[in-house]
Amino acid sequence: MDVLTLSRLQFAVTSMFHFIFVPLTLGLSVFVAMVETRYVLSGNEMYKRMAKFWGKLFLINFALGVVTGITLEFQFGMNWAEYSRYVGDIFGAPLAIEATVAFFMESVFIGVWAFGWNKVGRRFHAFSIWMVALATNLSGLWILLANGWMQHPVGYVLRNGRAEMVDFLALITNPFGLLKFGHQIVSGYTVAAFFVMGISAYHLLKARNREFFKASFTMAAGFALFATIMVAVVGDFHAADVAKTQPAKFAAMEAVWNTCNNAPMHLIAFPDAKNECNLVSALPVPGLLSFLAFHDSNAEIRGITSFPKDERPPVLPVFLSFRLMVGLGTFFIVVAAAAFFLAKNGLLEKYPLFLKLLVLIIPLPYIANQLGWIVSELGRQPWIVYGLMKTSDAVSKSLEMSQVVGSLAGFTLLYGLLGFVDIYLLVKFARKGPEETHVGATGAFGN
Amino acid sequence: MDLHIVWFVLWGVLWAVYFMLDGFVLGAGMLHRVLGRNDSDRRVIINSFGPVWDGNEVWLITAGGATFAAFPTTYALMFSYLYTPLLLLLFALIVRGVSFEFRSKEEGAAWRGCWDWAIVLSSFIPALLFGVAFGNIFSGLPMDQAGYHGSLLALLNPYGIVSGLLFVMLFAEHGALYVAVKSTGDLSHRAENLAKTLWVPLLLVAVLFLGYTNFATKLYDNYLKAPVFLVVPLLAVGALVGVRMFLGAGNALSAFAASCVTILGVVGTGVIGLFPNLIPSSLDALYSLTIYNSSSSEYTLKIMTTVAFIFVPIVILYKIWVYRLFRERVTAEAVAADHEAY
C-alpha cells in the first residue's frame, strides 16, 4: 500500500458513504414536497401527517448527507492537491457555484421547513420543501457537471502548466454531465420510492395506519414507476454517450476484448482478464451491442485489447457492476409496475408475500446506485480526468503514509459508528409510524 | 477592476462572515454543558440556533469552494499542508452536525449526555483549530520550492496557540451573548453574566495577540504603508470595548451586535495584513502564495465574479429574512410543546 492507493481507498470510502444518503435525499425531498402539496390542495390532514412522518426520516438521513459532503470538498485539496492545482481553474468553479447557488438555498429552506410549521403559512411551508428539493437537485446538477468534466473534459486549453477554462458554456452543457445528472436524479427517486413503498408495506403487513400507508404506498408506486422507467431510458442514452466518449470504459462494461463490427450482446458472459478473453459467452443477440451503442447494428465497437495496457480500466469489477446494475434496474421496473397496478386496484393486502418482498428489497436500489458509481469511476481509471491526467499523477506530494493511514482509519471508524446510529434511528422511527410521532411530549422530538 | 483583488476581498469576506455566524454556534456549543444546567436548558440552547446553524456552516463550504475556484494553487497547498489539523476539524464538524440532529431522538440520559459532550468537544475543537490555522497562515508556513517543511507540532507554536485561544475566547463570548439574546429567564441571565466574566480573559488574549502579532508576523507592514486601513483593527478594538459597555448597560442585543463587529474586525485585520499574500512563506517571500501567482485564469475569475455578483446579494437577502423569521426568543415551554424542535 502506498499513499496513492490509500488515498484512492479513502476517496472510495468517503464518497460511497456520502452516497448512501444522497440518493434518498434527492428523491425523498421531492416525495415530501408532493405529499405536502397534496395537503395544501386538499386540506386533508392525513397528508400533513404524511409530510411530517416522511419528513422526519428525511431529516435524519439529510443530516448525515450534509456533514459527509464537506469531507469530499476538503478532500480534493487534502489528498489530491496535484489534481486540484492542475484542474482547479475549471473544476473549482462548479463546486463554488454549487455552494453559492444550491447549498445556501437548501440550508435556509430546510430550516424554515423543519422549524417553521407554526411560523409560516401552509402554502409557504410547502413552497419551502419545494425549494429544498429544487436546491438538492440543483446541487446534484453542479456536482455532476464537475464530474462530467472529469469524465469528458470540454471547454479548456492546456496553458501555464494546467487546464484553463475557455468556454464555460461548454462546461455547463457537457452532454456527459447532463446525461449523468439525469440518470442519477431518477436513480435517487427510485431509492426514495422503494424506501417509502418498503416502509409502507411493513406497516400494511402489520395492519397499522392502513389508510395512511396505503396513500403513501400508492403515491410512491406511481413515483417508482415513473422513476424506474426514466432510469432505463436516460441510462440508455448515457451508455450510448459513454460508448462514444469513453470507449475503454464501454468495452469493459460489456467485456468486449476485440474490436468488431456488428457486435453481439451476450446474455451470459464472464470476462477473464488474465487471458484477455471471456471465459463464458453464451446466448448472443447479433448486432445488439452495436445497435445499443450507436443505434446502428453494423457499428464498430472498440475492444479492450486495442488500448495500451496502462490505459485499461479493471475489466471484471466494471463488467460485473454494470451487469448487476442493469439487472437490478430491470427488476425495479417490474416490481414498480406490479406495485402500481396492485395499489391502484386496491389489491395490496391480498398479496402479503409481495409486501414482504418490498420490505426486503429496500437496500437494493441503494446497491444499484453504488454499482453505477463503481462503473463510472472505476471504469474511468487509470484516468482521473479522462485522457488528460492520470490518477497516479493527481495525489498530493506532501502527504506522508502515516497521515493517510490515520485519516483512513479515522474515517472508517467514525463513519462506521455514525452509519450504525443513523440506521438505528431510521429503523426506529420508520417502525414507530406516524401516530407516535404525532402525540404530545412522548413524540420523537419531544422532551 | 483587478479581479484578483475582488476575489481577495470576497475571500476575506466569506471567512469573516463564516466566523461571525458559525462563531456563535461554536461558542454556544462549547458552553452547552456549562450554561445548560438541565435538559430543558440544553434543548433551548440547541434550538436557539437550530434553524440557522446549517446555513451558517455553508459559509465555510463556500469559502472553501471560492478558494478552490479563484485560487486553486492556494487551495491545493493549504489543504494538503494542513492535512492533519483539517482532518480533526472535519471530524469535529461531522460530529457536531449529527449531534444536533441525533440528540433529541432518544430520551435516555446516557444517550443525551453522550451527545452533549460530543457537542461541547466538536464545538471547541474547530474554534481552536481555526485559530491555530489562521495564526500560522498569518505568520507564514515553512514552504519553499521543495514543498512544505512543517508538521502538526510545528503548527502548535506559541503564536499559533495564542491565535487559537483568541478564537476560542471570541467565539465563547459570542456564543454566550447569543444565548443571552435568544433565551429567556434564568438561562438568559446566566449567559449574560458568563459573557461579562469571559470578557476579561478575552480582552487579555486579544491584547496579547495584537502585541505578539507585531513580532511573529508581517501583518502590520500593510498598515504602515496605508494607515487608512488602521480603521479596521481600531473598529475591532472599539467593538470589543463596546461589548462590555453594552453588557454593563444591560443591553445584550447591542453587545451581541458589537461582538459581531469584533469578529469581522479581527478577521479583517488579519486579511488586510496578508495582502497580497494568501499564505506567506516563512522561509522566503519568493515562495509565498499570492493572489497573483496562485489564482485562476482571468476567464474563470470573470465567470465567478458574475456568479458571485448575482447570487451573493440574493443569498444575503434570504439569510436576513430567515433570521427575522426566527427572531423570537426560544423558551423551554415552546421547545417542550414543539414536536419539530431538536
mmCIF file of C-alpha atoms in Angstrom, chain A residues 93-254:
data_model
loop_
_atom_site.group_PDB
_atom_site.id
_atom_site.type_symbol
_atom_site.label_atom_id
_atom_site.label_comp_id
_atom_site.label_asym_id
_atom_site.label_seq_id
_atom_site.Cartn_x
_atom_site.Cartn_y
_atom_site.Cartn_z
ATOM 1 C CA ALA A 93 -15.975 26.717 -10.461
ATOM 2 C CA PRO A 94 -18.881 24.254 -10.387
ATOM 3 C CA LEU A 95 -18.117 23.406 -6.744
ATOM 4 C CA ALA A 96 -18.114 27.057 -5.733
ATOM 5 C CA ILE A 97 -21.282 27.673 -7.736
ATOM 6 C CA GLU A 98 -22.922 24.685 -6.098
ATOM 7 C CA ALA A 99 -22.247 26.172 -2.677
ATOM 8 C CA THR A 100 -23.397 29.657 -3.658
ATOM 9 C CA VAL A 101 -26.459 28.737 -5.683
ATOM 10 C CA ALA A 102 -27.678 25.480 -4.140
ATOM 11 C CA PHE A 103 -26.350 24.942 -0.611
ATOM 12 C CA PHE A 104 -27.395 28.300 0.782
ATOM 13 C CA MET A 105 -30.872 27.845 -0.573
ATOM 14 C CA GLU A 106 -31.082 24.295 0.709
ATOM 15 C CA SER A 107 -29.827 25.139 4.194
ATOM 16 C CA VAL A 108 -32.082 28.149 4.632
ATOM 17 C CA PHE A 109 -35.252 26.445 3.461
ATOM 18 C CA ILE A 110 -34.608 23.225 5.352
ATOM 19 C CA GLY A 111 -34.513 25.374 8.497
ATOM 20 C CA VAL A 112 -37.767 27.072 7.549
ATOM 21 C CA TRP A 113 -39.362 23.736 6.741
ATOM 22 C CA ALA A 114 -38.226 21.859 9.849
ATOM 23 C CA PHE A 115 -38.860 24.643 12.361
ATOM 24 C CA GLY A 116 -41.483 26.702 10.583
ATOM 25 C CA TRP A 117 -44.668 24.647 10.843
ATOM 26 C CA ASN A 118 -46.230 27.316 13.042
ATOM 27 C CA LYS A 119 -44.313 30.290 11.724
ATOM 28 C CA VAL A 120 -45.221 30.461 8.057
ATOM 29 C CA GLY A 121 -48.455 29.853 6.196
ATOM 30 C CA ARG A 122 -49.090 26.384 4.872
ATOM 31 C CA ARG A 123 -48.651 27.394 1.247
ATOM 32 C CA PHE A 124 -45.321 28.945 2.029
ATOM 33 C CA HIS A 125 -44.377 25.935 4.106
ATOM 34 C CA ALA A 126 -44.987 23.668 1.132
ATOM 35 C CA PHE A 127 -43.051 26.117 -1.003
ATOM 36 C CA SER A 128 -40.033 25.754 1.309
ATOM 37 C CA ILE A 129 -39.854 21.992 0.875
ATOM 38 C CA TRP A 130 -40.053 22.503 -2.882
ATOM 39 C CA MET A 131 -37.126 24.896 -2.554
ATOM 40 C CA VAL A 132 -35.209 22.252 -0.600
ATOM 41 C CA ALA A 133 -35.975 19.699 -3.303
ATOM 42 C CA LEU A 134 -35.004 22.124 -6.042
ATOM 43 C CA ALA A 135 -31.756 23.058 -4.277
ATOM 44 C CA THR A 136 -30.871 19.430 -3.604
ATOM 45 C CA ASN A 137 -31.362 18.519 -7.236
ATOM 46 C CA LEU A 138 -29.561 21.670 -8.346
ATOM 47 C CA SER A 139 -26.575 20.773 -6.223
ATOM 48 C CA GLY A 140 -26.587 17.360 -7.875
ATOM 49 C CA LEU A 141 -26.521 19.095 -11.234
ATOM 50 C CA TRP A 142 -23.391 21.123 -10.404
ATOM 51 C CA ILE A 143 -21.610 18.133 -8.903
ATOM 52 C CA LEU A 144 -22.358 16.023 -11.943
ATOM 53 C CA LEU A 145 -21.245 18.792 -14.276
ATOM 54 C CA ALA A 146 -17.972 18.801 -12.353
ATOM 55 C CA ASN A 147 -17.776 15.025 -12.501
ATOM 56 C CA GLY A 148 -18.867 15.083 -16.148
ATOM 57 C CA TRP A 149 -15.886 17.269 -16.896
ATOM 58 C CA MET A 150 -13.556 14.712 -15.298
ATOM 59 C CA GLN A 151 -15.177 12.058 -17.457
ATOM 60 C CA HIS A 152 -15.262 14.043 -20.661
ATOM 61 C CA PRO A 153 -13.211 17.249 -20.454
ATOM 62 C CA VAL A 154 -14.542 20.094 -22.597
ATOM 63 C CA GLY A 155 -14.125 23.850 -22.928
ATOM 64 C CA TYR A 156 -10.498 24.035 -21.778
ATOM 65 C CA VAL A 157 -6.979 24.577 -23.085
ATOM 66 C CA LEU A 158 -3.674 23.453 -21.613
ATOM 67 C CA ARG A 159 -1.841 26.623 -20.658
ATOM 68 C CA ASN A 160 0.558 27.705 -17.895
ATOM 69 C CA GLY A 161 1.054 24.060 -16.988
ATOM 70 C CA ARG A 162 -2.591 23.389 -16.218
ATOM 71 C CA ALA A 163 -6.054 23.074 -17.712
ATOM 72 C CA GLU A 164 -7.648 26.509 -18.065
ATOM 73 C CA MET A 165 -11.278 27.192 -18.775
ATOM 74 C CA VAL A 166 -12.046 28.884 -22.089
ATOM 75 C CA ASP A 167 -15.701 28.001 -22.561
ATOM 76 C CA PHE A 168 -17.975 27.986 -19.544
ATOM 77 C CA LEU A 169 -20.985 27.259 -21.737
ATOM 78 C CA ALA A 170 -19.347 24.047 -22.922
ATOM 79 C CA LEU A 171 -18.818 23.032 -19.294
ATOM 80 C CA ILE A 172 -22.447 23.521 -18.335
ATOM 81 C CA THR A 173 -23.843 21.934 -21.488
ATOM 82 C CA ASN A 174 -21.478 18.958 -21.422
ATOM 83 C CA PRO A 175 -23.747 16.093 -22.546
ATOM 84 C CA PHE A 176 -21.820 13.659 -20.374
ATOM 85 C CA GLY A 177 -22.581 15.630 -17.215
ATOM 86 C CA LEU A 178 -26.189 16.325 -18.149
ATOM 87 C CA LEU A 179 -26.956 12.701 -19.019
ATOM 88 C CA LYS A 180 -25.300 11.528 -15.863
ATOM 89 C CA PHE A 181 -27.289 14.034 -13.859
ATOM 90 C CA GLY A 182 -30.490 12.830 -15.496
ATOM 91 C CA HIS A 183 -29.626 9.209 -14.802
ATOM 92 C CA GLN A 184 -28.658 9.998 -11.216
ATOM 93 C CA ILE A 185 -31.657 12.026 -10.111
ATOM 94 C CA VAL A 186 -34.146 9.432 -11.308
ATOM 95 C CA SER A 187 -31.997 6.763 -9.622
ATOM 96 C CA GLY A 188 -32.332 8.818 -6.446
ATOM 97 C CA TYR A 189 -36.105 8.968 -6.955
ATOM 98 C CA THR A 190 -36.073 5.191 -7.307
ATOM 99 C CA VAL A 191 -34.282 4.799 -3.970
ATOM 100 C CA ALA A 192 -36.802 7.069 -2.282
ATOM 101 C CA ALA A 193 -39.832 5.458 -3.918
ATOM 102 C CA PHE A 194 -38.739 1.958 -2.861
ATOM 103 C CA PHE A 195 -37.870 3.293 0.596
ATOM 104 C CA VAL A 196 -41.393 4.660 1.018
ATOM 105 C CA MET A 197 -43.028 1.578 -0.514
ATOM 106 C CA GLY A 198 -40.963 -0.758 1.672
ATOM 107 C CA ILE A 199 -41.766 1.016 4.931
ATOM 108 C CA SER A 200 -45.415 1.362 3.951
ATOM 109 C CA ALA A 201 -45.520 -2.331 3.106
ATOM 110 C CA TYR A 202 -44.116 -3.128 6.556
ATOM 111 C CA HIS A 203 -46.940 -1.247 8.238
ATOM 112 C CA LEU A 204 -49.581 -2.673 5.915
ATOM 113 C CA LEU A 205 -48.385 -6.139 6.841
ATOM 114 C CA LYS A 206 -48.886 -5.198 10.491
ATOM 115 C CA ALA A 207 -52.224 -3.675 9.531
ATOM 116 C CA ARG A 208 -51.392 -0.382 11.228
ATOM 117 C CA ASN A 209 -52.446 3.049 9.954
ATOM 118 C CA ARG A 210 -53.770 1.390 6.856
ATOM 119 C CA GLU A 211 -55.259 4.413 5.198
ATOM 120 C CA PHE A 212 -52.118 6.419 5.838
ATOM 121 C CA PHE A 213 -49.735 3.849 4.455
ATOM 122 C CA LYS A 214 -51.948 2.884 1.533
ATOM 123 C CA ALA A 215 -51.951 6.501 0.438
ATOM 124 C CA SER A 216 -48.171 6.691 0.907
ATOM 125 C CA PHE A 217 -47.707 3.451 -0.966
ATOM 126 C CA THR A 218 -49.866 4.477 -3.894
ATOM 127 C CA MET A 219 -48.093 7.785 -4.352
ATOM 128 C CA ALA A 220 -44.696 6.115 -4.037
ATOM 129 C CA ALA A 221 -45.663 3.400 -6.526
ATOM 130 C CA GLY A 222 -46.525 5.998 -9.152
ATOM 131 C CA PHE A 223 -43.278 7.793 -8.381
ATOM 132 C CA ALA A 224 -41.400 4.477 -8.625
ATOM 133 C CA LEU A 225 -42.912 3.563 -11.969
ATOM 134 C CA PHE A 226 -42.009 6.929 -13.455
ATOM 135 C CA ALA A 227 -38.526 6.883 -11.923
ATOM 136 C CA THR A 228 -37.550 3.324 -12.843
ATOM 137 C CA ILE A 229 -38.592 3.751 -16.467
ATOM 138 C CA MET A 230 -36.722 7.049 -16.669
ATOM 139 C CA VAL A 231 -33.620 5.417 -15.176
ATOM 140 C CA ALA A 232 -33.602 2.930 -18.033
ATOM 141 C CA VAL A 233 -34.371 5.493 -20.755
ATOM 142 C CA VAL A 234 -31.765 8.042 -19.625
ATOM 143 C CA GLY A 235 -29.350 5.235 -18.789
ATOM 144 C CA ASP A 236 -29.581 4.027 -22.358
ATOM 145 C CA PHE A 237 -28.679 7.462 -23.720
ATOM 146 C CA HIS A 238 -25.935 7.738 -21.125
ATOM 147 C CA ALA A 239 -24.396 4.391 -22.116
ATOM 148 C CA ALA A 240 -24.511 5.372 -25.777
ATOM 149 C CA ASP A 241 -22.671 8.581 -24.898
ATOM 150 C CA VAL A 242 -20.085 6.590 -22.926
ATOM 151 C CA ALA A 243 -19.522 4.373 -25.987
ATOM 152 C CA LYS A 244 -18.641 7.499 -27.960
ATOM 153 C CA THR A 245 -16.624 9.398 -25.348
ATOM 154 C CA GLN A 246 -15.065 6.649 -23.222
ATOM 155 C CA PRO A 247 -14.661 3.593 -25.464
ATOM 156 C CA ALA A 248 -12.366 1.832 -22.980
ATOM 157 C CA LYS A 249 -14.950 2.064 -20.224
ATOM 158 C CA PHE A 250 -17.674 0.895 -22.578
ATOM 159 C CA ALA A 251 -15.595 -2.084 -23.663
ATOM 160 C CA ALA A 252 -15.028 -3.001 -20.015
ATOM 161 C CA MET A 253 -18.731 -2.608 -19.191
ATOM 162 C CA GLU A 254 -19.588 -5.128 -21.881
#
